[in-house]
CSV table of C-alpha atoms and ligand atoms in Angstrom, one decimal:
chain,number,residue,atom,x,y,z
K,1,UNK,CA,7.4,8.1,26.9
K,2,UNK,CA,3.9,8.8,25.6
K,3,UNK,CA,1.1,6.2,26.0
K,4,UNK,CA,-1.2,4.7,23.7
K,5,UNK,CA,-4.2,7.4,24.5
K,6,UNK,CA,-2.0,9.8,24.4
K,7,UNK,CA,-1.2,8.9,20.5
K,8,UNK,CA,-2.9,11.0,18.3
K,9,UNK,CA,-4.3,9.1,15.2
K,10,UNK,CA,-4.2,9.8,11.6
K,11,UNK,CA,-7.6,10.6,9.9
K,12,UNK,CA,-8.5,11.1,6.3
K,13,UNK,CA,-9.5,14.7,7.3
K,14,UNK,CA,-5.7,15.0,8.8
K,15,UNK,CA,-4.1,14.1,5.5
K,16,UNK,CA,-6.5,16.6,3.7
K,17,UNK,CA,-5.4,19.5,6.3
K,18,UNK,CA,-1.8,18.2,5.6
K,19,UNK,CA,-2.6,18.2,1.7
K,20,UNK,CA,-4.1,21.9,2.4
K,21,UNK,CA,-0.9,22.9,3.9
K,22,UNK,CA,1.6,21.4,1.9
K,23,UNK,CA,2.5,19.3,4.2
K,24,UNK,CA,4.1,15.6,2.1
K,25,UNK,CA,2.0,12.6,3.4
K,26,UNK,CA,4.3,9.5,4.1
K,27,UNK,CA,2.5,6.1,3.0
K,28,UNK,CA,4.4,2.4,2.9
K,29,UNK,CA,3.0,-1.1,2.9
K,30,UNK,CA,3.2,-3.9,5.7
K,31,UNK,CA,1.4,-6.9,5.6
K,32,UNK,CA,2.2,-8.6,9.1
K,33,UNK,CA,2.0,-7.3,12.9
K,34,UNK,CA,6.3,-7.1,13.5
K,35,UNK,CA,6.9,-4.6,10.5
K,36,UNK,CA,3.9,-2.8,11.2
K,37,UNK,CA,4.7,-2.1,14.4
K,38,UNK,CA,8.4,-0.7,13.2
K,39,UNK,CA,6.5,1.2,10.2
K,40,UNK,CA,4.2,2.7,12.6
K,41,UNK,CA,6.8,3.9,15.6
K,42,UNK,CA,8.7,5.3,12.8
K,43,UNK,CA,6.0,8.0,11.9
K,44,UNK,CA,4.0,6.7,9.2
K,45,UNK,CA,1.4,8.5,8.3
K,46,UNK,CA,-0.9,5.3,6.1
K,47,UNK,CA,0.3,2.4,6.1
K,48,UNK,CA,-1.4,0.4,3.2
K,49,UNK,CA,-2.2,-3.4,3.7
K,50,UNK,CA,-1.0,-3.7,-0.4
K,51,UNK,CA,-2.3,-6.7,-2.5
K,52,UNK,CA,1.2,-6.4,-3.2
K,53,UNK,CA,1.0,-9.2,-0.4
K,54,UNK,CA,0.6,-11.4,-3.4
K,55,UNK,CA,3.9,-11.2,-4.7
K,56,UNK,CA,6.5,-10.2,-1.8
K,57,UNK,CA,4.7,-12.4,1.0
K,58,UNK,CA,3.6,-15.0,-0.9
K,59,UNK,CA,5.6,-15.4,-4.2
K,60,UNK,CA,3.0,-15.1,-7.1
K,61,UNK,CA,4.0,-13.3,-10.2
K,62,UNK,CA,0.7,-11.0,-10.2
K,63,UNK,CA,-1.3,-9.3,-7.7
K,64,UNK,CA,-4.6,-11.2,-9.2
K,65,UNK,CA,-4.6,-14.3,-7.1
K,66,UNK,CA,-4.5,-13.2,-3.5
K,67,UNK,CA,-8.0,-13.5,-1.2
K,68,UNK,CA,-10.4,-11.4,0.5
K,69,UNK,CA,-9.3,-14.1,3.2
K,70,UNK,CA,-6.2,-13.8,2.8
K,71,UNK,CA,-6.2,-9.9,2.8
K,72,UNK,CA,-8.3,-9.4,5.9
K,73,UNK,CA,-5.7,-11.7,7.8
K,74,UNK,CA,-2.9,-9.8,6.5
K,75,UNK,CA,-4.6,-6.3,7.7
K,76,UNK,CA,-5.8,-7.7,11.1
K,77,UNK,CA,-2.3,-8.8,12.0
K,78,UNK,CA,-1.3,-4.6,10.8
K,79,UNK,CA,-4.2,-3.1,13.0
K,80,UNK,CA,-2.7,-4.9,15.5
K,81,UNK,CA,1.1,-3.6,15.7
K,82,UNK,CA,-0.5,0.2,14.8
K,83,UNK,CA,-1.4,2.6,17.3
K,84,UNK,CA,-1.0,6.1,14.9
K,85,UNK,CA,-1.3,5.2,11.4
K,86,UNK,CA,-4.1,5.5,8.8
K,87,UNK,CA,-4.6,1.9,8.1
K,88,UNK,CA,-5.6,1.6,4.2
K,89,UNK,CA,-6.7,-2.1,2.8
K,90,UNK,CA,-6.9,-3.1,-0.8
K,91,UNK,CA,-10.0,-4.5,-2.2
K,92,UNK,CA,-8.7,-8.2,-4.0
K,93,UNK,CA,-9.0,-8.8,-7.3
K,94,UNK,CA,-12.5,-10.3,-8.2
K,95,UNK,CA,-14.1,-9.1,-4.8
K,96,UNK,CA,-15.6,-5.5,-6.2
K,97,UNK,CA,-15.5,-5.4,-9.9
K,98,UNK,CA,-18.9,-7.9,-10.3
K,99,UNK,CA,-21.4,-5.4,-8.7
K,100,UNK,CA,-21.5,-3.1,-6.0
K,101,UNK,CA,-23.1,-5.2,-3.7
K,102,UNK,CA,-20.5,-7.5,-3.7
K,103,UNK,CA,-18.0,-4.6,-3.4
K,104,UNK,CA,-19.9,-3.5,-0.1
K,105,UNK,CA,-19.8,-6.8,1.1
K,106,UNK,CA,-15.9,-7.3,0.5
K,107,UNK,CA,-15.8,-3.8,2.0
K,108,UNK,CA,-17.6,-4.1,5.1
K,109,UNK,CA,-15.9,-7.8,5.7
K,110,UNK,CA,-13.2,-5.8,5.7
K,111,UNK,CA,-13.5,-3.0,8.4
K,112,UNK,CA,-15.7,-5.5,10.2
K,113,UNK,CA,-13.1,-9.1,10.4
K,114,UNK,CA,-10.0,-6.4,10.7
K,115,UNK,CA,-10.3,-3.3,12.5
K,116,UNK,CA,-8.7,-1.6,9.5
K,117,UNK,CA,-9.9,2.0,8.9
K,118,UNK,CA,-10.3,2.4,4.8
K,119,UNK,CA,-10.3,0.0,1.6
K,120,UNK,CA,-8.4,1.0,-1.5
K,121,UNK,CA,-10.0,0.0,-4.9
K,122,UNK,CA,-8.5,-0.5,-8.4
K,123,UNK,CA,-10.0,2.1,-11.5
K,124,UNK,CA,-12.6,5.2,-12.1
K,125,UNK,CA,-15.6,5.6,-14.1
K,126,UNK,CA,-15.7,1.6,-14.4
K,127,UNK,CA,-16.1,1.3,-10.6
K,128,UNK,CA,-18.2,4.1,-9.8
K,129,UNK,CA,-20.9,1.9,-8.6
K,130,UNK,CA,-19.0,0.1,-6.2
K,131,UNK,CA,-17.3,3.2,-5.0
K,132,UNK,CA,-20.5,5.2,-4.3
K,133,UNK,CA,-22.2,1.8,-2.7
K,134,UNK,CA,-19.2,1.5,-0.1
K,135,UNK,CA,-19.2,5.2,0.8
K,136,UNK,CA,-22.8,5.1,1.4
K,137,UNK,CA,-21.9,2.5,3.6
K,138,UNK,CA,-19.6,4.9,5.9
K,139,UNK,CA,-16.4,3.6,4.6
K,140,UNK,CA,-14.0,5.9,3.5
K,141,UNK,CA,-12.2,4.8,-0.1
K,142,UNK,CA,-9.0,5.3,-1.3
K,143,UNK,CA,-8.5,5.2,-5.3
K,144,UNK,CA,-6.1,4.1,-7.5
K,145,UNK,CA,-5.0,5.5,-11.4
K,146,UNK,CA,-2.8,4.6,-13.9
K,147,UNK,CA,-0.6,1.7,-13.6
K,148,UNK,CA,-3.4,-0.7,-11.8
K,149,UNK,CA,-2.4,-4.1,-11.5
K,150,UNK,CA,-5.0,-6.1,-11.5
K,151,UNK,CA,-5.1,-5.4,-14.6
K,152,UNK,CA,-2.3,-6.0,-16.0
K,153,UNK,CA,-2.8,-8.4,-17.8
K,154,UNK,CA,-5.1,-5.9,-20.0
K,155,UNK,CA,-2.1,-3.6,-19.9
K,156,UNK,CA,0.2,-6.8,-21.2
K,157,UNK,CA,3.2,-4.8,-19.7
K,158,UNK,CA,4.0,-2.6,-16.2
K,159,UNK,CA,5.1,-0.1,-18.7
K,160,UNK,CA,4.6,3.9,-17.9
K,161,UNK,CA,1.0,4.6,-18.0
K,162,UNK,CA,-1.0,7.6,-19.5
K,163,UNK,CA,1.5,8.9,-22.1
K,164,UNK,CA,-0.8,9.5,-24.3
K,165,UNK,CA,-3.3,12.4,-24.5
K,166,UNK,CA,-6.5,10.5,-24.8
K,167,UNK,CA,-5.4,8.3,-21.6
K,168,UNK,CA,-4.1,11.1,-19.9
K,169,UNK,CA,-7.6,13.0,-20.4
K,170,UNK,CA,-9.3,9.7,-19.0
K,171,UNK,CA,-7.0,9.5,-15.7
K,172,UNK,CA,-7.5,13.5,-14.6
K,173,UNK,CA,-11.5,12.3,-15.6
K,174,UNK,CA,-11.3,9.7,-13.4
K,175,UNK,CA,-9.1,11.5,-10.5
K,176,UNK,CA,-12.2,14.4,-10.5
K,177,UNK,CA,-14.3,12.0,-10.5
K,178,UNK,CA,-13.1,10.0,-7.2
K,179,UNK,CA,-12.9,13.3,-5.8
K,180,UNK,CA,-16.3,14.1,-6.2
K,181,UNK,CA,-17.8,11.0,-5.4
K,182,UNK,CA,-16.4,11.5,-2.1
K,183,UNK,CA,-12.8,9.4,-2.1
K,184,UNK,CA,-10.4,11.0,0.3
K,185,UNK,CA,-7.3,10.1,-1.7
K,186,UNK,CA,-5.9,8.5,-5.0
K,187,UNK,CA,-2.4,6.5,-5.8
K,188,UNK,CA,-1.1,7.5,-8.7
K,189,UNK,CA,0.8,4.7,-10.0
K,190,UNK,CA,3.7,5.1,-13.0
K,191,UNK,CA,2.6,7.6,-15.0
K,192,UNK,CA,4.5,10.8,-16.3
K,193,UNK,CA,5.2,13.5,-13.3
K,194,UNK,CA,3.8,16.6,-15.2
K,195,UNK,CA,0.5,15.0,-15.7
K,196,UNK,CA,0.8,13.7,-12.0
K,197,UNK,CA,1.1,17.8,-11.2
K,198,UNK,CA,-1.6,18.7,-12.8
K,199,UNK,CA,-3.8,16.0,-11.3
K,200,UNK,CA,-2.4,17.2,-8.0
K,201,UNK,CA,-2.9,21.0,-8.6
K,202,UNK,CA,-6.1,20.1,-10.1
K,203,UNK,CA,-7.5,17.9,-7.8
K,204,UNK,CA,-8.6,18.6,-4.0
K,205,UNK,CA,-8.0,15.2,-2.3
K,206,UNK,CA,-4.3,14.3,-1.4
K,207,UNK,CA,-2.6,12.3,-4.6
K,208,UNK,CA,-0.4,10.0,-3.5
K,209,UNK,CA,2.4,9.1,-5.9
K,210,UNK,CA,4.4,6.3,-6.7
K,211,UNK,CA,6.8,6.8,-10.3
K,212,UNK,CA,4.3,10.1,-10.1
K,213,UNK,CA,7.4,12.3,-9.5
K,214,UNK,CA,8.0,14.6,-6.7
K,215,UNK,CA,5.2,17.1,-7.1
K,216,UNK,CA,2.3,15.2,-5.7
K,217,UNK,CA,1.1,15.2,-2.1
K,218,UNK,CA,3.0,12.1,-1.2
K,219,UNK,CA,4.8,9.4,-1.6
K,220,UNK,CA,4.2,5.4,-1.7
K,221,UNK,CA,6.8,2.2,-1.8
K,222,UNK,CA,6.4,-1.7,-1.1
K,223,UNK,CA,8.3,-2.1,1.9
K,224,UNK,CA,10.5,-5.4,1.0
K,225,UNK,CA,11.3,-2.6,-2.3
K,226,UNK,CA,12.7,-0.2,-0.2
K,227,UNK,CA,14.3,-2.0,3.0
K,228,UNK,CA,16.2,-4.6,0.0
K,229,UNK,CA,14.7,-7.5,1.3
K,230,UNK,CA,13.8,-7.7,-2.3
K,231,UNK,CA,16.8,-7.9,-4.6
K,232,UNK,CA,15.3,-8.3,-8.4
K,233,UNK,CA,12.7,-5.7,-8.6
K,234,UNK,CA,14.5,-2.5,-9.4
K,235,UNK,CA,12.8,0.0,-11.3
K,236,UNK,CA,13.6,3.6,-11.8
K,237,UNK,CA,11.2,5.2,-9.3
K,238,UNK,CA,12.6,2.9,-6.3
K,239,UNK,CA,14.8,4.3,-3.9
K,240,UNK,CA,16.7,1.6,-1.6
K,241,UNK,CA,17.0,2.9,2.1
K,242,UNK,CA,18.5,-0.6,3.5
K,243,UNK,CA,20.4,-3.9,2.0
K,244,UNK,CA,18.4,-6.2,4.5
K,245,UNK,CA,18.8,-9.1,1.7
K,246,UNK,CA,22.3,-8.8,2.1
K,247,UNK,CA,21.8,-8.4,6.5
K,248,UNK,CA,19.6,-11.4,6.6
K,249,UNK,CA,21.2,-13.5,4.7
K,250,UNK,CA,24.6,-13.2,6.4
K,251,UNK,CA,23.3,-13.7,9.7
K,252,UNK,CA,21.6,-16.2,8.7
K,253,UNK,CA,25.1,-18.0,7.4
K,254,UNK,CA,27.1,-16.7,10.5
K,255,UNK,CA,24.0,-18.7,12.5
K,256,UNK,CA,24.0,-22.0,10.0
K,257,UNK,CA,28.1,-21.9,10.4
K,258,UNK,CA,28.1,-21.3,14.4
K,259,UNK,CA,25.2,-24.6,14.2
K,260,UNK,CA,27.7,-26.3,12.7
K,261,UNK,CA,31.0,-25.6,14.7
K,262,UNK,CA,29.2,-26.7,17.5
K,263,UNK,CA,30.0,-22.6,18.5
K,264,UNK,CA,26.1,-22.0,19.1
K,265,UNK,CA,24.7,-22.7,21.8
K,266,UNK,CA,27.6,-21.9,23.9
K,267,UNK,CA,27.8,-22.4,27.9
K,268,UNK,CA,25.9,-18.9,29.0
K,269,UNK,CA,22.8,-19.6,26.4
K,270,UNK,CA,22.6,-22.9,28.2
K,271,UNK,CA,20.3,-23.9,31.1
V,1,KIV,O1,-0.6,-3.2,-3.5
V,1,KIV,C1,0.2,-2.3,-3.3
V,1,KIV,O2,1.3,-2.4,-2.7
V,1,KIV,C2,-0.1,-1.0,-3.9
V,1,KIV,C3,0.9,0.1,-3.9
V,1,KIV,C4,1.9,-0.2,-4.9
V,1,KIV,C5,0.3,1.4,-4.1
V,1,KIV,O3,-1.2,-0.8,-4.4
């Protein structure tokens, strides 16, 4: 059994060597110490404290009203159940769009108040600012194209994104861009998979996909999406590796009717 020092940990320059050899990079959310500990002993490579905390831990339609609070106690309770992973935090909605001091602030509360090891932010050319002003800071950045959902209310629909030429044009802008600011990786969110390989081929830094198709240099999912704990978000890009709704909820019936026959506790769970 290998110890924790013995663990050797993901680094943006490892997922650039894997990106150089071909090598898929595997990515997934968690937002709380028990299912990052499980995403982490299974071999994840980054797992991404998502503002998709917004809607599967807390139940809000958008992504828009979760807090840089809220977000750095998400992430410290990940850092805590990871030993190997990269550990990637998004930047909140309305904590790095006003200026790029305010963006290196969020940033540095971040890595500072959770131990996590690089932020994720929302957009291209508009952010540039903010972008530059956190690297300088020694803080590596993840970006994020097409489909971006804090602004989605701009988009007016979660609709395919960058169908057209002139948006297309405008994301591989962006993607080179990122790149040579000095971003180590970019999501590609919902947009067609041949423009997604072209960004990829193009582009040196690992693209990391998700409804980008199979020929970019990894893959993303939510993690209630793929284990089934969520049951009513199905589109085409998500693959379901577990029915946990379905698990959970039984044994949580078996429990309530064993309560109820008076079958649970039984002699042997009794002091
Ligand atoms: O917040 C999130 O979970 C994300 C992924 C969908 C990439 O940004």
């Amino acid at each position: 059994m290998s110890t924790h020092s013995e663990i050797k940990r993901i680094t943006t320059h490892i997922l650039q060597e894997m990106k150089g050899r071909g090598e898929k990079i595997s990515m997934l959310t968690a937002y709380d110490y028990s299912m990052a500990r499980m995403v982490d002993a299974a071999g994840m490579d980054v797992i991404l404290v998502g503002d998709s905390a917004s809607n599967v831990m807390a139940g809000h339609e958008t992504t828009l009203p979760i807090t840089l609070d809220q977000m750095i106690y998400h992430a410290s309770s990940v850092v805590r159940g990871v030993k190997r992973a990269l550990v990637v935090v998004d930047l909140p909605f309305g904590s790095y769009q006003g200026n790029s001091s305010e963006a290196l602030r969020s940033a540095i509360r971040i890595m500072k108040e959770s131990g996590a090891h690089a932020v994720k932010l929302e957009g291209g050319s508009e952010i540039k600012d903010s972008v530059v002003r956190i690297l300088s800071a020694g803080v590596p950045v993840m970006g994020h194209l097409g489909l971006t959902p804090q602004s989605i209310y701009k988009f007016g629909t979660y609709a395919v994104r960058a169908r057209e030429e002139a948006e297309a044009q405008k994301l591989m802008d962006d993607a080179k861009l990122l790149e040579q600011l000095g971003c180590f990786a970019v999501v590609l969110e919902k947009i067609p998979a041949k423009l997604a390989r072209r960004v990829a081929e193009e582009v040196s830094i690992p693209m990391i996909g998700i409804g980008a198709g199979p020929h970019v240099d990894g893959q993303v999912l939510v993690v209630h999406d793929m284990l089934g704990i969520n049951k009513e978000f199905s589109p085409k890009f998500l693959r379901r590796y577990a029915d946990l709704n379905t698990i959970i909820e039984d044994a949580i019936g078996t429990y309530i009717r064993d309560v109820k026959n008076r079958d649970f506790p039984n002699e042997k769970e009794a002091y």
